[in-house]
PDB file of C-alpha atoms in Angstrom:
ATOM      1  CA  MET A   1     -33.345   5.601  -8.175  1.00  0.00           C
ATOM      2  CA  GLU A   2     -33.117   3.135 -10.982  1.00  0.00           C
ATOM      3  CA  THR A   3     -30.844   4.084 -13.849  1.00  0.00           C
ATOM      4  CA  LEU A   4     -32.691   5.656 -16.745  1.00  0.00           C
ATOM      5  CA  GLU A   5     -31.879   4.285 -20.161  1.00  0.00           C
ATOM      6  CA  ALA A   6     -30.486   6.737 -22.714  1.00  0.00           C
ATOM      7  CA  GLY A   7     -33.046   8.575 -24.824  1.00  0.00           C
ATOM      8  CA  LYS A   8     -35.880   8.256 -22.313  1.00  0.00           C
ATOM      9  CA  LYS A   9     -37.974  11.206 -21.164  1.00  0.00           C
ATOM     10  CA  ILE A  10     -39.634  11.507 -17.776  1.00  0.00           C
ATOM     11  CA  ILE A  11     -43.177  12.666 -17.215  1.00  0.00           C
ATOM     12  CA  LEU A  12     -43.906  13.857 -13.694  1.00  0.00           C
ATOM     13  CA  PHE A  13     -47.654  13.960 -13.068  1.00  0.00           C
ATOM     14  CA  ASP A  14     -50.168  14.533 -10.288  1.00  0.00           C
ATOM     15  CA  GLY A  15     -50.645  10.999  -9.040  1.00  0.00           C
ATOM     16  CA  VAL A  16     -53.988  11.607  -7.312  1.00  0.00           C
ATOM     17  CA  CYS A  17     -55.647  13.451 -10.226  1.00  0.00           C
ATOM     18  CA  ASN A  18     -58.035  11.336 -12.302  1.00  0.00           C
ATOM     19  CA  LEU A  19     -57.419  13.465 -15.419  1.00  0.00           C
ATOM     20  CA  CYS A  20     -53.641  13.154 -14.986  1.00  0.00           C
ATOM     21  CA  ASN A  21     -53.804   9.388 -14.444  1.00  0.00           C
ATOM     22  CA  SER A  22     -56.026   9.007 -17.509  1.00  0.00           C
ATOM     23  CA  SER A  23     -53.512  11.101 -19.451  1.00  0.00           C
ATOM     24  CA  VAL A  24     -50.673   8.816 -18.333  1.00  0.00           C
ATOM     25  CA  GLN A  25     -52.642   5.783 -19.526  1.00  0.00           C
ATOM     26  CA  PHE A  26     -53.307   7.609 -22.819  1.00  0.00           C
ATOM     27  CA  VAL A  27     -49.577   8.254 -23.306  1.00  0.00           C
ATOM     28  CA  ILE A  28     -48.562   4.706 -22.335  1.00  0.00           C
ATOM     29  CA  LYS A  29     -50.993   3.279 -24.901  1.00  0.00           C
ATOM     30  CA  ARG A  30     -49.576   5.487 -27.674  1.00  0.00           C
ATOM     31  CA  ASP A  31     -45.880   5.402 -26.691  1.00  0.00           C
ATOM     32  CA  LYS A  32     -44.953   3.014 -29.498  1.00  0.00           C
ATOM     33  CA  LYS A  33     -41.263   4.024 -29.338  1.00  0.00           C
ATOM     34  CA  ASP A  34     -41.141   3.353 -25.550  1.00  0.00           C
ATOM     35  CA  ILE A  35     -39.698   6.797 -24.832  1.00  0.00           C
ATOM     36  CA  PHE A  36     -41.549   7.848 -21.695  1.00  0.00           C
ATOM     37  CA  ARG A  37     -41.005   6.958 -18.067  1.00  0.00           C
ATOM     38  CA  PHE A  38     -43.283   8.189 -15.303  1.00  0.00           C
ATOM     39  CA  ALA A  39     -43.192   9.291 -11.688  1.00  0.00           C
ATOM     40  CA  SER A  40     -45.796  11.065  -9.622  1.00  0.00           C
ATOM     41  CA  LEU A  41     -45.058  14.572  -8.414  1.00  0.00           C
ATOM     42  CA  GLN A  42     -45.920  13.388  -4.904  1.00  0.00           C
ATOM     43  CA  SER A  43     -43.283  10.630  -4.885  1.00  0.00           C
ATOM     44  CA  GLU A  44     -39.831  11.045  -3.360  1.00  0.00           C
ATOM     45  CA  VAL A  45     -38.209  10.722  -6.781  1.00  0.00           C
ATOM     46  CA  GLY A  46     -40.644  13.246  -8.286  1.00  0.00           C
ATOM     47  CA  GLN A  47     -39.953  15.744  -5.508  1.00  0.00           C
ATOM     48  CA  ARG A  48     -36.211  15.238  -5.912  1.00  0.00           C
ATOM     49  CA  MET A  49     -36.378  15.832  -9.665  1.00  0.00           C
ATOM     50  CA  LEU A  50     -38.330  19.051  -9.125  1.00  0.00           C
ATOM     51  CA  LYS A  51     -35.840  20.235  -6.531  1.00  0.00           C
ATOM     52  CA  GLU A  52     -32.851  19.422  -8.779  1.00  0.00           C
ATOM     53  CA  ARG A  53     -34.358  21.712 -11.422  1.00  0.00           C
ATOM     54  CA  SER A  54     -35.429  24.416  -8.945  1.00  0.00           C
ATOM     55  CA  ILE A  55     -39.077  23.913  -9.887  1.00  0.00           C
ATOM     56  CA  ASP A  56     -41.480  25.114  -7.194  1.00  0.00           C
ATOM     57  CA  SER A  57     -43.950  22.275  -6.650  1.00  0.00           C
ATOM     58  CA  ALA A  58     -46.477  24.782  -5.281  1.00  0.00           C
ATOM     59  CA  GLN A  59     -46.481  26.526  -8.673  1.00  0.00           C
ATOM     60  CA  THR A  60     -46.202  23.417 -10.866  1.00  0.00           C
ATOM     61  CA  ASP A  61     -48.602  20.775  -9.633  1.00  0.00           C
ATOM     62  CA  SER A  62     -49.833  18.961 -12.709  1.00  0.00           C
ATOM     63  CA  ILE A  63     -47.209  18.020 -15.336  1.00  0.00           C
ATOM     64  CA  VAL A  64     -43.498  18.302 -16.011  1.00  0.00           C
ATOM     65  CA  LEU A  65     -41.627  16.683 -18.894  1.00  0.00           C
ATOM     66  CA  ILE A  66     -37.912  16.136 -18.302  1.00  0.00           C
ATOM     67  CA  GLU A  67     -35.383  15.317 -21.003  1.00  0.00           C
ATOM     68  CA  PRO A  68     -32.416  14.390 -18.793  1.00  0.00           C
ATOM     69  CA  ASN A  69     -29.324  16.501 -19.454  1.00  0.00           C
ATOM     70  CA  VAL A  70     -31.232  18.492 -22.105  1.00  0.00           C
ATOM     71  CA  ALA A  71     -34.251  20.466 -20.876  1.00  0.00           C
ATOM     72  CA  TYR A  72     -37.495  20.371 -18.968  1.00  0.00           C
ATOM     73  CA  TYR A  73     -40.965  21.606 -19.893  1.00  0.00           C
ATOM     74  CA  THR A  74     -43.978  22.532 -17.787  1.00  0.00           C
ATOM     75  CA  ARG A  75     -47.681  23.082 -18.364  1.00  0.00           C
ATOM     76  CA  SER A  76     -48.742  23.533 -22.003  1.00  0.00           C
ATOM     77  CA  SER A  77     -45.186  23.230 -23.312  1.00  0.00           C
ATOM     78  CA  ALA A  78     -44.881  19.810 -21.650  1.00  0.00           C
ATOM     79  CA  ALA A  79     -48.188  18.663 -23.140  1.00  0.00           C
ATOM     80  CA  ILE A  80     -47.162  19.823 -26.623  1.00  0.00           C
ATOM     81  CA  GLU A  81     -43.734  18.147 -26.395  1.00  0.00           C
ATOM     82  CA  ILE A  82     -45.386  14.899 -25.290  1.00  0.00           C
ATOM     83  CA  ALA A  83     -47.887  15.083 -28.171  1.00  0.00           C
ATOM     84  CA  LYS A  84     -45.043  15.665 -30.659  1.00  0.00           C
ATOM     85  CA  GLU A  85     -43.229  12.605 -29.352  1.00  0.00           C
ATOM     86  CA  ILE A  86     -46.358  10.425 -29.567  1.00  0.00           C
ATOM     87  CA  GLY A  87     -46.542  11.345 -33.235  1.00  0.00           C
ATOM     88  CA  GLY A  88     -49.310  10.851 -35.718  1.00  0.00           C
ATOM     89  CA  LEU A  89     -52.051  13.453 -35.669  1.00  0.00           C
ATOM     90  CA  TRP A  90     -51.104  14.353 -32.091  1.00  0.00           C
ATOM     91  CA  SER A  91     -47.922  15.975 -33.352  1.00  0.00           C
ATOM     92  CA  LEU A  92     -50.120  18.595 -35.042  1.00  0.00           C
ATOM     93  CA  LEU A  93     -50.647  20.135 -31.591  1.00  0.00           C
ATOM     94  CA  SER A  94     -47.150  21.576 -31.973  1.00  0.00           C
ATOM     95  CA  VAL A  95     -48.714  24.259 -34.185  1.00  0.00           C
ATOM     96  CA  PHE A  96     -49.840  25.911 -30.925  1.00  0.00           C
ATOM     97  CA  ASN A  97     -46.178  26.653 -30.182  1.00  0.00           C
ATOM     98  CA  TYR A  98     -46.267  28.996 -33.163  1.00  0.00           C
ATOM     99  CA  ILE A  99     -49.758  30.469 -33.159  1.00  0.00           C
ATOM    100  CA  LEU A 100     -50.297  31.059 -29.429  1.00  0.00           C
ATOM    101  CA  PRO A 101     -47.839  32.692 -27.063  1.00  0.00           C
ATOM    102  CA  GLU A 102     -46.872  30.510 -24.103  1.00  0.00           C
ATOM    103  CA  SER A 103     -48.613  32.917 -21.697  1.00  0.00           C
ATOM    104  CA  ILE A 104     -51.968  32.337 -23.428  1.00  0.00           C
ATOM    105  CA  ARG A 105     -51.417  28.558 -23.745  1.00  0.00           C
ATOM    106  CA  ASP A 106     -50.511  28.375 -20.069  1.00  0.00           C
ATOM    107  CA  SER A 107     -53.534  30.471 -19.055  1.00  0.00           C
ATOM    108  CA  ILE A 108     -55.792  27.903 -20.732  1.00  0.00           C
ATOM    109  CA  TYR A 109     -53.761  25.048 -19.258  1.00  0.00           C
ATOM    110  CA  ASN A 110     -53.887  26.626 -15.771  1.00  0.00           C
ATOM    111  CA  PHE A 111     -57.669  27.042 -15.991  1.00  0.00           C
ATOM    112  CA  ILE A 112     -58.070  23.329 -16.717  1.00  0.00           C
ATOM    113  CA  ALA A 113     -55.498  22.374 -14.065  1.00  0.00           C
ATOM    114  CA  LYS A 114     -57.202  24.559 -11.454  1.00  0.00           C
ATOM    115  CA  ASN A 115     -60.542  22.809 -12.072  1.00  0.00           C
ATOM    116  CA  ARG A 116     -59.306  19.266 -12.726  1.00  0.00           C
ATOM    117  CA  TYR A 117     -60.286  17.858  -9.319  1.00  0.00           C
ATOM    118  CA  LYS A 118     -63.767  19.415  -9.524  1.00  0.00           C
ATOM    119  CA  TRP A 119     -64.372  18.193 -13.085  1.00  0.00           C
ATOM    120  CA  PHE A 120     -62.603  14.815 -13.035  1.00  0.00           C
ATOM    121  CA  GLY A 121     -62.188  13.991  -9.345  1.00  0.00           C
ATOM    122  CA  LYS A 122     -59.193  12.726  -7.447  1.00  0.00           C
ATOM    123  CA  LYS A 123     -58.014   9.632  -5.639  1.00  0.00           C
ATOM    124  CA  GLU A 124     -56.779   9.395  -2.072  1.00  0.00           C
ATOM    125  CA  ASN A 125     -53.580   7.668  -3.259  1.00  0.00           C
ATOM    126  CA  CYS A 126     -51.653   7.226  -6.486  1.00  0.00           C
ATOM    127  CA  PRO A 127     -52.963   4.144  -8.294  1.00  0.00           C
ATOM    128  CA  LEU A 128     -50.520   1.297  -8.732  1.00  0.00           C
ATOM    129  CA  PRO A 129     -49.364   0.450 -12.251  1.00  0.00           C
ATOM    130  CA  THR A 130     -50.138  -2.970 -13.673  1.00  0.00           C
ATOM    131  CA  ASN A 131     -47.301  -5.502 -13.767  1.00  0.00           C
ATOM    132  CA  GLU A 132     -46.856  -4.770 -17.472  1.00  0.00           C
ATOM    133  CA  GLN A 133     -46.634  -1.003 -16.825  1.00  0.00           C
ATOM    134  CA  LYS A 134     -44.223  -1.179 -13.872  1.00  0.00           C
ATOM    135  CA  LYS A 135     -41.141  -0.945 -16.102  1.00  0.00           C
ATOM    136  CA  LYS A 136     -42.350   2.483 -17.248  1.00  0.00           C
ATOM    137  CA  PHE A 137     -42.461   3.931 -13.736  1.00  0.00           C
ATOM    138  CA  ILE A 138     -39.445   5.268 -11.896  1.00  0.00           C
ATOM    139  CA  GLU A 139     -39.314   4.212  -8.282  1.00  0.00           C
ATOM    140  CA  GLN A 140     -37.101   5.153  -5.402  1.00  0.00           C
ATOM    141  CA  SER A 141     -34.809   2.256  -4.621  1.00  0.00           C
ATOM    142  CA  ASN A 142     -33.980   1.422  -1.016  1.00  0.00           C
TER     143      ASN A 142
END
C-alpha cells in the first residue's frame, strides 16, 4: 500500500453502490483541505483495513471512516465525522451526535443502506477515478 501522508483520513465505501460513489464525488468536491483518501470496501486494501480493525464486512457494508492511529467510525458516526471535516453548513450535522442516540441514527442509516441498491442502483464494478482524482485513492501496490 502506498504510504499515507500524516493528517489524512480514509473513507472506505461500497464501490459498486451508486449512492456511495456519488457521495465520494460529493466529498472530493468539498474536501478543500485535502484530508480524505478513499478505498472501496471490496478492494484488497479495504478488506485489509477492515480486518486490521476487526470490523466484520458482512455487518458494515457501506461506509467506514478511519483516522489512522486514532479511531475509526462506521455508519452514521462516519457520515457525521465526514460532514464535520468538510465544514461549512455541513458541520451542523454534528448536532445529531447530541440530539439522537447512535442507535437511532444508525437505524435510520441502516434503513437507507439496506435500500440503497433498490433506490439508487449499483454498478457491476467499481468505477475508475479520473486522472485528477487518482491521488486521492489508496491502491494496493504490487
